[in-house]
Structures are given as structure tokens and as C-alpha cells.
PDB file of C-alpha atoms in Angstrom:
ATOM      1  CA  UNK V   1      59.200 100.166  33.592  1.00 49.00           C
ATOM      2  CA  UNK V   2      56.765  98.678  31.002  1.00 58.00           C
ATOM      3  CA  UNK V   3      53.358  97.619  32.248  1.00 79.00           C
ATOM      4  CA  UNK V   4      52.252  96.644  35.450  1.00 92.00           C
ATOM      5  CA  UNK V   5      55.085  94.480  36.794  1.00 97.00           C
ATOM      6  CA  UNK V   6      55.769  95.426  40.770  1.00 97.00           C
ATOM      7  CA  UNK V   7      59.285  94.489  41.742  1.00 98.00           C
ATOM      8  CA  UNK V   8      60.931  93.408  45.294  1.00 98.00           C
ATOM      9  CA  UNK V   9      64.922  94.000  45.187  1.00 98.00           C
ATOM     10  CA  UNK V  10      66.112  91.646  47.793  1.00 98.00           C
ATOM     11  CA  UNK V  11      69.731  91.746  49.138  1.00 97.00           C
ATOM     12  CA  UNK V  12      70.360  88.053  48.983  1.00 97.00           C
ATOM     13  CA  UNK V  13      68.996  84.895  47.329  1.00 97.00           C
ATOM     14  CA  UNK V  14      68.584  83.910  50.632  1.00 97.00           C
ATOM     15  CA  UNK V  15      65.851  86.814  51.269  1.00 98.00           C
ATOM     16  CA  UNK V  16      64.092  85.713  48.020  1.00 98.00           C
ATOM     17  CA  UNK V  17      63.030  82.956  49.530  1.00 98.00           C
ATOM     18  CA  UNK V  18      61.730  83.742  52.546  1.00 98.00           C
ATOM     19  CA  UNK V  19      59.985  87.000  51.358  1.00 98.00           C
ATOM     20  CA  UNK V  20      58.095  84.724  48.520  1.00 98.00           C
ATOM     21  CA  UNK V  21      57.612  81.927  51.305  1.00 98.00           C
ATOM     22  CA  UNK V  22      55.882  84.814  53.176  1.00 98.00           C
ATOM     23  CA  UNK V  23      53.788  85.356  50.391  1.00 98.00           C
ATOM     24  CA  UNK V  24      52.564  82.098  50.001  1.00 98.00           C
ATOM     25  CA  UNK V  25      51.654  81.222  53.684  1.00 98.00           C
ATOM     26  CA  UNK V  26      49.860  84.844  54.200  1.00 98.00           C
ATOM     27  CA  UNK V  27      47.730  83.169  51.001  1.00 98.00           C
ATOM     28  CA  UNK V  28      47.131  80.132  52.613  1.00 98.00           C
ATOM     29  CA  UNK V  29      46.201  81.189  55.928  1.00 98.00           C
ATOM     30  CA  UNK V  30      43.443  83.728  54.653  1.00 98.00           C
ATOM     31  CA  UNK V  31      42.231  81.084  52.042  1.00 98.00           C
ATOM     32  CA  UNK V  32      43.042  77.607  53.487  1.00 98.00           C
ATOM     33  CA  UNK V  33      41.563  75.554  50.338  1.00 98.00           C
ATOM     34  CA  UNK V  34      43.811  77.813  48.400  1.00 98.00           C
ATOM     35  CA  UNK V  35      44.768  76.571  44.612  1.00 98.00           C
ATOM     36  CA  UNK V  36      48.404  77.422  44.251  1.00 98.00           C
ATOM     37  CA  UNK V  37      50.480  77.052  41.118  1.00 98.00           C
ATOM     38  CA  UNK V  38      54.220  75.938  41.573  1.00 98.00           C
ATOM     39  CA  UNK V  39      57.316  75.684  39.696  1.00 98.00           C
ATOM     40  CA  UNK V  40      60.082  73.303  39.653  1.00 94.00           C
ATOM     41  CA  UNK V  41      64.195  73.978  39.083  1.00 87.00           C
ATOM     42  CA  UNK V  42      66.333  75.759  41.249  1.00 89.00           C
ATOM     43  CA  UNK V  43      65.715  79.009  42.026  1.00 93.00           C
ATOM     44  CA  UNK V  44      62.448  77.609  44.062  1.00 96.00           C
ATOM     45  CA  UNK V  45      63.922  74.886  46.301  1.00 96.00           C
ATOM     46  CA  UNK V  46      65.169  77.160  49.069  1.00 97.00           C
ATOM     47  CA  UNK V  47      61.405  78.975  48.902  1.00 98.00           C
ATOM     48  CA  UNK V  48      60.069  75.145  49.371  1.00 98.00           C
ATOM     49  CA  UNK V  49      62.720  74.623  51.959  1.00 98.00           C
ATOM     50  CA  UNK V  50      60.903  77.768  53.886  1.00 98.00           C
ATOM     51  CA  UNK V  51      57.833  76.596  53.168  1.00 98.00           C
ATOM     52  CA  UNK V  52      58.273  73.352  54.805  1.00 98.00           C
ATOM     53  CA  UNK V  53      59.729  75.259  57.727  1.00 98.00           C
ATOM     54  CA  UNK V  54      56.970  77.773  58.499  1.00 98.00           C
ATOM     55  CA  UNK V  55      54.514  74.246  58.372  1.00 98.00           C
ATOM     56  CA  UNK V  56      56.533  72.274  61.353  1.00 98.00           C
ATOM     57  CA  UNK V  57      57.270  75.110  63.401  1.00 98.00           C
ATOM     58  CA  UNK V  58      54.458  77.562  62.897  1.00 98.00           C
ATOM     59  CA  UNK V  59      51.374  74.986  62.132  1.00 98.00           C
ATOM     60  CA  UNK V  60      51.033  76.437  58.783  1.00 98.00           C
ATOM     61  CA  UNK V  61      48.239  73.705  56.868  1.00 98.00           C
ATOM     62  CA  UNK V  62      48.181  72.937  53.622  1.00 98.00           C
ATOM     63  CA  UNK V  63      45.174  69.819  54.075  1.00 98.00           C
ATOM     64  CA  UNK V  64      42.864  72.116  52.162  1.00 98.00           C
ATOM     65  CA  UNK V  65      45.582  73.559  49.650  1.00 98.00           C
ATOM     66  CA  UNK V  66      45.412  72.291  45.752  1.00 98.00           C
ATOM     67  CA  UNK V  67      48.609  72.201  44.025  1.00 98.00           C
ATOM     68  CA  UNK V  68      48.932  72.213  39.893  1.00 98.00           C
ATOM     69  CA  UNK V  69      52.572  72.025  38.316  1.00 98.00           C
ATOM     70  CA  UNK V  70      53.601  74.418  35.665  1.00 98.00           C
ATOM     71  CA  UNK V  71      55.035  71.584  33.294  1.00 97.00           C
ATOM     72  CA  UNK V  72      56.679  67.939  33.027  1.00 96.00           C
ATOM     73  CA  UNK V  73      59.608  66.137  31.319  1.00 95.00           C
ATOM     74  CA  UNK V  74      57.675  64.126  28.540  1.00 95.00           C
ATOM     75  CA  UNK V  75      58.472  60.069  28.294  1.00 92.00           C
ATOM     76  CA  UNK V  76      59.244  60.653  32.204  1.00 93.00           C
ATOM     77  CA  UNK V  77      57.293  58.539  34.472  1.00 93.00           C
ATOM     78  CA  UNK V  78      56.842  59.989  38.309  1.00 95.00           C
ATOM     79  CA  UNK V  79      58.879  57.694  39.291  1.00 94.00           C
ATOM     80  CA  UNK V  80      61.513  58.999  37.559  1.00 92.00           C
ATOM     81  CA  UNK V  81      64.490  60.804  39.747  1.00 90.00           C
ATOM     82  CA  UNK V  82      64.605  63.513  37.405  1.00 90.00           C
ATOM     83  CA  UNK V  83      60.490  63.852  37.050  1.00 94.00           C
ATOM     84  CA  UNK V  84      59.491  66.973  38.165  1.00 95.00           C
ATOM     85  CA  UNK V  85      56.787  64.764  40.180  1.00 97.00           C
ATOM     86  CA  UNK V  86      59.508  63.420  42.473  1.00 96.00           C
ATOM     87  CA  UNK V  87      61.159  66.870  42.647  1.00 96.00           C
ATOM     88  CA  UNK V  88      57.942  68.203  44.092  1.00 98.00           C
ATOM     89  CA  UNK V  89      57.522  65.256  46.233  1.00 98.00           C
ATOM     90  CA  UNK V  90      61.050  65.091  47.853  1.00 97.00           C
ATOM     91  CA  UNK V  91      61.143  69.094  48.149  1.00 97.00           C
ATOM     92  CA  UNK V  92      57.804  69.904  49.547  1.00 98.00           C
ATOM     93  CA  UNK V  93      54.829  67.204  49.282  1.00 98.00           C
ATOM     94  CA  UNK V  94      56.575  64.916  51.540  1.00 98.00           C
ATOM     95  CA  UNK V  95      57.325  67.267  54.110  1.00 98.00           C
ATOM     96  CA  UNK V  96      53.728  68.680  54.504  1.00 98.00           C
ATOM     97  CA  UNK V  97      50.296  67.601  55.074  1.00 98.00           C
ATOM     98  CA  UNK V  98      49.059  68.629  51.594  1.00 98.00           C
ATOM     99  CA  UNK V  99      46.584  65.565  50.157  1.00 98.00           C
ATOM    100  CA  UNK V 100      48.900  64.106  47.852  1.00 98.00           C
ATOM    101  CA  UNK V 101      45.487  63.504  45.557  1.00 98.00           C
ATOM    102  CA  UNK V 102      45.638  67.270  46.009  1.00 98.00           C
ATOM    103  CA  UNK V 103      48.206  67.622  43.557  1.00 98.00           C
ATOM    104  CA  UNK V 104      48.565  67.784  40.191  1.00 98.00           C
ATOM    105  CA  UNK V 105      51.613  67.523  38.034  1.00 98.00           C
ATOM    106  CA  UNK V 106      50.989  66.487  34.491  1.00 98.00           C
ATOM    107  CA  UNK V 107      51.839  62.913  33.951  1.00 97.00           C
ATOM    108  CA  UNK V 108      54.914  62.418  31.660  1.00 96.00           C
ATOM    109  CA  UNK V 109      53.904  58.796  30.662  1.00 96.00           C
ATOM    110  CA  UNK V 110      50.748  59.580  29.709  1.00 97.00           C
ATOM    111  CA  UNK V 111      49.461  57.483  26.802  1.00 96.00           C
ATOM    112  CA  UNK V 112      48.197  61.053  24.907  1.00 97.00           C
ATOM    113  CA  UNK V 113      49.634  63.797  25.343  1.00 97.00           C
ATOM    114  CA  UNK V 114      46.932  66.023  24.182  1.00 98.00           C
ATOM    115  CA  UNK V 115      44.612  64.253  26.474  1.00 98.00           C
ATOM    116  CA  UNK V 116      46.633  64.902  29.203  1.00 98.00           C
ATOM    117  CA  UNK V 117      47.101  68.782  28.810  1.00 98.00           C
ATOM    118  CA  UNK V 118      43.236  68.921  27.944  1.00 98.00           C
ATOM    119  CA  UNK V 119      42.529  67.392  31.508  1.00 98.00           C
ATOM    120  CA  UNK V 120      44.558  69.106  33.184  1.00 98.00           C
ATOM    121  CA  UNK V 121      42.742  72.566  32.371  1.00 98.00           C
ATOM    122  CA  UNK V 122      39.838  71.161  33.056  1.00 98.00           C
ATOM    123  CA  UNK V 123      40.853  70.130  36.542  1.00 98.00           C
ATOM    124  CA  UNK V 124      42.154  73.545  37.477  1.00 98.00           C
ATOM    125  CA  UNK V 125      38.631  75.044  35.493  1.00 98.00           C
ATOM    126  CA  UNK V 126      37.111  72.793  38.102  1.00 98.00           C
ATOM    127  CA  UNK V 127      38.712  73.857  41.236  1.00 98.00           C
ATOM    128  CA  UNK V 128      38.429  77.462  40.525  1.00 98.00           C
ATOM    129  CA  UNK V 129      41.011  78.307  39.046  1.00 98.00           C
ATOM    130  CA  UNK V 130      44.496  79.420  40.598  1.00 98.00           C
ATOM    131  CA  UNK V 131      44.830  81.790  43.058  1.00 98.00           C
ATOM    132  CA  UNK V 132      48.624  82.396  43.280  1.00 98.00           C
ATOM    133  CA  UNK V 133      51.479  80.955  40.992  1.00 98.00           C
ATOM    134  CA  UNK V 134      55.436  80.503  41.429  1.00 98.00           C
ATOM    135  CA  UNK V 135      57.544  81.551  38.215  1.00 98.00           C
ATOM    136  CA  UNK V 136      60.806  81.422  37.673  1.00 97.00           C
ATOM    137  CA  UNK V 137      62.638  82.347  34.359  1.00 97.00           C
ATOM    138  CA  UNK V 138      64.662  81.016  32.044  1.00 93.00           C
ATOM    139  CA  UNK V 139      67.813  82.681  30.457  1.00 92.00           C
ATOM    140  CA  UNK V 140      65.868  83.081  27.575  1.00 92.00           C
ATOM    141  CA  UNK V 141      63.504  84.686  29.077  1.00 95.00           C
ATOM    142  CA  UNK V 142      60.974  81.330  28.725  1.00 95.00           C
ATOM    143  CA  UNK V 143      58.177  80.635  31.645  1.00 97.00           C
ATOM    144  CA  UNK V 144      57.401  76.659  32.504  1.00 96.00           C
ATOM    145  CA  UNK V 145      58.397  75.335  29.038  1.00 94.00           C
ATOM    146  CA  UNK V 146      57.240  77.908  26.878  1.00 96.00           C
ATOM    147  CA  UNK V 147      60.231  78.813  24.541  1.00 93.00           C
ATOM    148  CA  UNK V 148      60.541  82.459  22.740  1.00 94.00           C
ATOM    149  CA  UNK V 149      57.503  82.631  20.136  1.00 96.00           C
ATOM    150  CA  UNK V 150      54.742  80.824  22.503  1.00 97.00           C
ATOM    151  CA  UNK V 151      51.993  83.006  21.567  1.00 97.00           C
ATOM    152  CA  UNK V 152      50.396  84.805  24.965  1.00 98.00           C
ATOM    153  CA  UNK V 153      46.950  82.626  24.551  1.00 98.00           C
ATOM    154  CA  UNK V 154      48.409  78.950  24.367  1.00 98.00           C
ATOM    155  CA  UNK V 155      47.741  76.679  26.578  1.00 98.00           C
ATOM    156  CA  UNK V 156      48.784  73.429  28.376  1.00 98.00           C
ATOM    157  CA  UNK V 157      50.436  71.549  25.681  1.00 98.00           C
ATOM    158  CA  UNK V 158      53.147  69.556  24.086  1.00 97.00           C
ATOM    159  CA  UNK V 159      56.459  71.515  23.525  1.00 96.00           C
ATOM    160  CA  UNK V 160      59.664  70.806  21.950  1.00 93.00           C
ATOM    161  CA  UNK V 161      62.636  72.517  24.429  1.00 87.00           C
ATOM    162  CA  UNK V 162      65.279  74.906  23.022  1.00 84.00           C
ATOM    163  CA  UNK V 163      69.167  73.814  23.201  1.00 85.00           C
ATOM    164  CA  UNK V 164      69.643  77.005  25.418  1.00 81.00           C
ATOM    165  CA  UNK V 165      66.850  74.891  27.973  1.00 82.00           C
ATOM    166  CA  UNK V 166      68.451  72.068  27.234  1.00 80.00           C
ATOM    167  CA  UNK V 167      71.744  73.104  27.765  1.00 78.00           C
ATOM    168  CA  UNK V 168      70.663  74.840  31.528  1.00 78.00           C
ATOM    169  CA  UNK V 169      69.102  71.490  32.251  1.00 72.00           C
ATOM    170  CA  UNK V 170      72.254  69.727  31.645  1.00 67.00           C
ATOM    171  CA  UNK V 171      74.937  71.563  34.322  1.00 58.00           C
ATOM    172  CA  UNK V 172      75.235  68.411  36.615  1.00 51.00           C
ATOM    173  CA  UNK V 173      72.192  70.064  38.937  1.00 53.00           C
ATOM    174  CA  UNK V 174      69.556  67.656  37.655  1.00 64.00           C
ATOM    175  CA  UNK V 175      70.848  65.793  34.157  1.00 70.00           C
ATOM    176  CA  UNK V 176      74.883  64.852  33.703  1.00 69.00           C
ATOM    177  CA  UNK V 177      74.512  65.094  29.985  1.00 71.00           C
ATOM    178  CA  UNK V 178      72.750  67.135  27.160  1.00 73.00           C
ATOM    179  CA  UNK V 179      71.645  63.479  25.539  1.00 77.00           C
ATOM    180  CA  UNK V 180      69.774  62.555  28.703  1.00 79.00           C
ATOM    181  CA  UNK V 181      67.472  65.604  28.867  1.00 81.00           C
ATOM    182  CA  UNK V 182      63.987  64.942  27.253  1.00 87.00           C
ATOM    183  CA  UNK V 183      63.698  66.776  24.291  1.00 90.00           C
ATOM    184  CA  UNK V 184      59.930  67.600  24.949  1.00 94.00           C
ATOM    185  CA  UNK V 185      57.829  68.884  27.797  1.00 95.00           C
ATOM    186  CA  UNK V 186      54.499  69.359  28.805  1.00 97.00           C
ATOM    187  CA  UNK V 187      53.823  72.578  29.696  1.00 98.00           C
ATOM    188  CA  UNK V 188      50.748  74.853  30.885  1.00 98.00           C
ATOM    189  CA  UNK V 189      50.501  77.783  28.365  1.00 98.00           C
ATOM    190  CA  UNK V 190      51.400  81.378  28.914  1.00 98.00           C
ATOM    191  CA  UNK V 191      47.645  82.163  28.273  1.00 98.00           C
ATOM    192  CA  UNK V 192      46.911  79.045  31.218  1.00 98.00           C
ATOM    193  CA  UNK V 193      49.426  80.920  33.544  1.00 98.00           C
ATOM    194  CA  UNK V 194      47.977  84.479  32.869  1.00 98.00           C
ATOM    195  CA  UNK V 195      44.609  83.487  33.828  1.00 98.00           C
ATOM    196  CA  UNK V 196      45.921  83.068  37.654  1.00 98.00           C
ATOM    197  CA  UNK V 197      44.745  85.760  40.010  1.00 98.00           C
ATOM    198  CA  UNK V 198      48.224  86.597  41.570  1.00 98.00           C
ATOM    199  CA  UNK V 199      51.966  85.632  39.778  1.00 98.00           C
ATOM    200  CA  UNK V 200      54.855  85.633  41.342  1.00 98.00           C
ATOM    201  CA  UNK V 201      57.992  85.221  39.578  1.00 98.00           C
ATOM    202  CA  UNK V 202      61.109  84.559  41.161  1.00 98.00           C
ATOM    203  CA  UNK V 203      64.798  85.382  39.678  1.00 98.00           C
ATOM    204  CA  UNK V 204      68.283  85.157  41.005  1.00 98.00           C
ATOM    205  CA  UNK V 205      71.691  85.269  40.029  1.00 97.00           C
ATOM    206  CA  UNK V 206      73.578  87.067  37.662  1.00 97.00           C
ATOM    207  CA  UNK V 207      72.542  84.494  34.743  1.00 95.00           C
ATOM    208  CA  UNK V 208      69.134  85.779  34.840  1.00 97.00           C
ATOM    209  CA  UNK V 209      69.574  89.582  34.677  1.00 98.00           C
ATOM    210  CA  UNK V 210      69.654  89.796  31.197  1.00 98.00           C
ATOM    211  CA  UNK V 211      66.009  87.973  31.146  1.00 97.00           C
ATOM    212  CA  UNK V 212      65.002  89.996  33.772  1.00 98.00           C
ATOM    213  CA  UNK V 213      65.385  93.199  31.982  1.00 98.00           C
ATOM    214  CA  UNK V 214      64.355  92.055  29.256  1.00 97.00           C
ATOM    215  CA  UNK V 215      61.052  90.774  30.903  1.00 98.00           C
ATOM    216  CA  UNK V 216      60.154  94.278  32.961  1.00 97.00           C
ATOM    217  CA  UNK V 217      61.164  96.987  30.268  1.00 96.00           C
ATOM    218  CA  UNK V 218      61.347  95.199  26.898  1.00 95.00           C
ATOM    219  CA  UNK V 219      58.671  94.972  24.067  1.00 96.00           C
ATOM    220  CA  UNK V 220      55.342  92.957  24.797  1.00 96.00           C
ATOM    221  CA  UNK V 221      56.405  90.312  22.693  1.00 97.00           C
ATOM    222  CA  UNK V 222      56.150  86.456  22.804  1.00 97.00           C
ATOM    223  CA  UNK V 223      59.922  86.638  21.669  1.00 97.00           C
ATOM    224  CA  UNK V 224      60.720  87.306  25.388  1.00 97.00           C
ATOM    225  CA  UNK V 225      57.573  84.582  27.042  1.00 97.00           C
ATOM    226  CA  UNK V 226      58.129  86.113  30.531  1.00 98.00           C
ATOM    227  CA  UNK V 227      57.313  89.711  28.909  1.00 98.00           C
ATOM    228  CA  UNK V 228      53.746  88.692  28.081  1.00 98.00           C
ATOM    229  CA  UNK V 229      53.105  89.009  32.133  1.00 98.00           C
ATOM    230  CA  UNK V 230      53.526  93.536  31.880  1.00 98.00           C
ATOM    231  CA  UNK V 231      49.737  93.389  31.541  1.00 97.00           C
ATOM    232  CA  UNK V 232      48.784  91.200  34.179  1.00 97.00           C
ATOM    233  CA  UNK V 233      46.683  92.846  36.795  1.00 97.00           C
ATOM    234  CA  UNK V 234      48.599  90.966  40.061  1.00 98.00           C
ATOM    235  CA  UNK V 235      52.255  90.549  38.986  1.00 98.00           C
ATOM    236  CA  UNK V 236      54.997  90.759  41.559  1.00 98.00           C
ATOM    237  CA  UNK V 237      58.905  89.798  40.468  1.00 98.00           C
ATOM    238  CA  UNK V 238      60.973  88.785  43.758  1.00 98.00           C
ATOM    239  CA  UNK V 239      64.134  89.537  42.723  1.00 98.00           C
ATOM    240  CA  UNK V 240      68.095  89.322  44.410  1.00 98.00           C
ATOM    241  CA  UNK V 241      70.729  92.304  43.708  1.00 98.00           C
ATOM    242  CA  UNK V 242      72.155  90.317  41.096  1.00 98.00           C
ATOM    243  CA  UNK V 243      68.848  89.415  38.378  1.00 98.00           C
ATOM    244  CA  UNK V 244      67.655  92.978  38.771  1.00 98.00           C
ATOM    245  CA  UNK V 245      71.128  94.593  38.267  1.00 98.00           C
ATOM    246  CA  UNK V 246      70.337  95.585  34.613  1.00 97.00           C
ATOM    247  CA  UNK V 247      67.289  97.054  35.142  1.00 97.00           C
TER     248      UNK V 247
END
């Protein structure tokens, strides 16, 4: 195994979840004004879902927690259906008690982009910066938006998406069509992401094993983004039978 990536095999998807869900809340109860990074798609919903859970039936508060967002659909208002600020909303924010001026996702509409990304380092500068943040992975191996060749110290920023991303984004889970997915993204930068105290990177599914082994024992190398995390002092993969199966 190359660098310091720990991993957790998990039988099931299903386990995934709740084992990173378990993660979270033990960070939350010993530091209740945690600052937690999250990620959007599909692999974290069901982590969410447990999330939500462990608040109603085990009093599990998040009225101290701040949230930041890996990344956004540019030219997407929150508003949107498909913004990841109403995915967040409708999978976890509404269904806790978490300030909702405690949470940042960068703002798709906003009038500069480069304005935009520059505040929102400064806001997580400001609160300390982040404790713990959800990964997932793309099948290209990208983290948040940044596509093979983000170099490891970018940060938040304007990116253009691949047609792989594209493509992934367009199976009828959140767009019906290729033509309706933004082509660009904000995104926080692999260097923005590696400056977290803890990462945890989730991966499931057959589709990702590929980018999972590729991630844990390829080269350091910004052609695979997610392999730029070997070094990172706290780095944990949660993984099912099926993502870690060519490892």
C-alpha cells in the first residue's frame, strides 16, 4: 500500500454507511462546534440518511456544527433541483437542527466566480479550519470537481468537468441528459481538502474499484486527484467488498 492511507473493508454498502455515520457523530459529540466538510452524489446519501437517524433517535446535535460543501454546479442557483444546495438541504439540513447560516455551499449564481471561491476559504480560514471531511471518488479517480491534472496545491476554484464526469452525472440519478449537466463547477482544491485534519473517503460499487486501486497503491500523481491524499497524516477510505476488490 502506498503512503499512509488506512482502509475499512466493509461487507455491504449498507455497512459503509453506518460505519462512516459512526465516524462523524463520535466527532461531533467530542467537539460539538465541530467544522465538518461534506460531499454530495450518491455514494453519501445513505451515510446522511444515518446521520439524520442517530439525530432523532439518539439526540445527536448538530446546533454548534459548521458545514462547508466540497463544490457546486456553476450557473445553478440553490434553488435549483439539481443544486447541490438543495441536495444537502433535502438529504440532511432539513432533517437536523444544524443553523442553516451554519452552512456553506458555494453559491452557483454568484456574480464572480473568483470572488466566490476566494470567500469561501476565507470563511473556513475563519472558523478554524475543517476538522473532518466526506470524499467520495470519481471513476476517474477525481475528488469534488477536481479532474486528473489538478495540481495537489489548488484551491477553491472554477473548473471545467470532464465528459467521463459528465457522462456519470447524466445516468437518470440526478440529470436525464448529457446537454443538461453544467459544464463547469466550483470546486474546493485538492490542496483546500488536504489541509483538513481528518478525510474520509467513501467508495462503493464495482464502478469504483478501478479508482480505488488506483488511489491506495498507484503513483503520487495529480493524474489520479484522489492519489494526492497517500501523504495525508489522517486518511481513512471506507470501503464495500466490491471498490476494494482490486486492491
Amino acid at each position: 500500500m502506498a503512503g499512509n492511507i488506512k482502509l475499512q473493508i466493509c461487507e455491504t454498502a449498507d455497512e459503509v454507511s453506518v460505519e462512516a455515520a459512526k465516524v462523524f457523530a463520535d466527532i461531533i459529540r467530542s467537539i460539538p462546534d465541530a467544522v465538518i466538510g461534506l460531499a454530495t452524489g450518491s455514494t453519501p446519501e445513505q451515510t446522511y440518511e444515518e446521520l439524520a437517524k442517530i439525530h432523532k433517535s439518539e439526540g445527536l446535535s448538530f446546533s454548534g456544527v459548521t458545514t462547508f460543501n466540497l463544490d457546486e454546479y456553476w450557473g445553478l442557483n440553490g434553488d435549483h433541483d439539481q443544486s447541490y444546495r438543495h441536495f444537502m438541504n433535502t438529504q440532511l439540513f432539513d432533517k437536523i437542527d444544524i443553523r442553516p447560516w451554519n452552512t456553506n455551499v458555494l453559491n452557483g449564481a454568484a456574480s464572480s466566480p473568483s470572488l466566490e471561491c476566494e470567500a469561501f476559504e476565507t470563511r473556513i480560514l475563519a472558523s478554524g479550519g475543517i476538522d473532518i471531511w466526506l470524499l467520495g471518488i470519481g471513476g476517474n479517480g477525481h475528488i469534488a470537481f477536481n479532474e486528473p491534472g489538478s495540481p495537489v496545491d489548488s484551491r477553491t476554484r472554477l473548473v471545467s468537468l470532464s465528459e467521463d464526469t459528465i457522462e456519470a452525472n447524466s445516468d437518470g440519478r440526478f440529470f436525464s441528459d448529457p446537454a443538461e449537466v453544467p459544464r463547469c463547477a466550483l470546486s474546493a482544491g485538492i490542496g483546500t481538502i488536504r489541509e483538513a485534519r481528518k478525510l474520509v473517503l467513501l467508495a462503493t460499487g464495482l464502478k469504483k474499484a478501478d479508482a480505488i486501486a488506483a488511489a491506495v497503491e498507484g503513483p503520487f500523481s495529480p493524474d489520479c486527484p484522489s492519489s494526492l491524499l497517500q501523504d495525508h497524516p489522517d486518511c481513512t477510505f471506507i470501503l464495500d467488498q466490491d471498490a476494494a476488490s482490486k486492491l
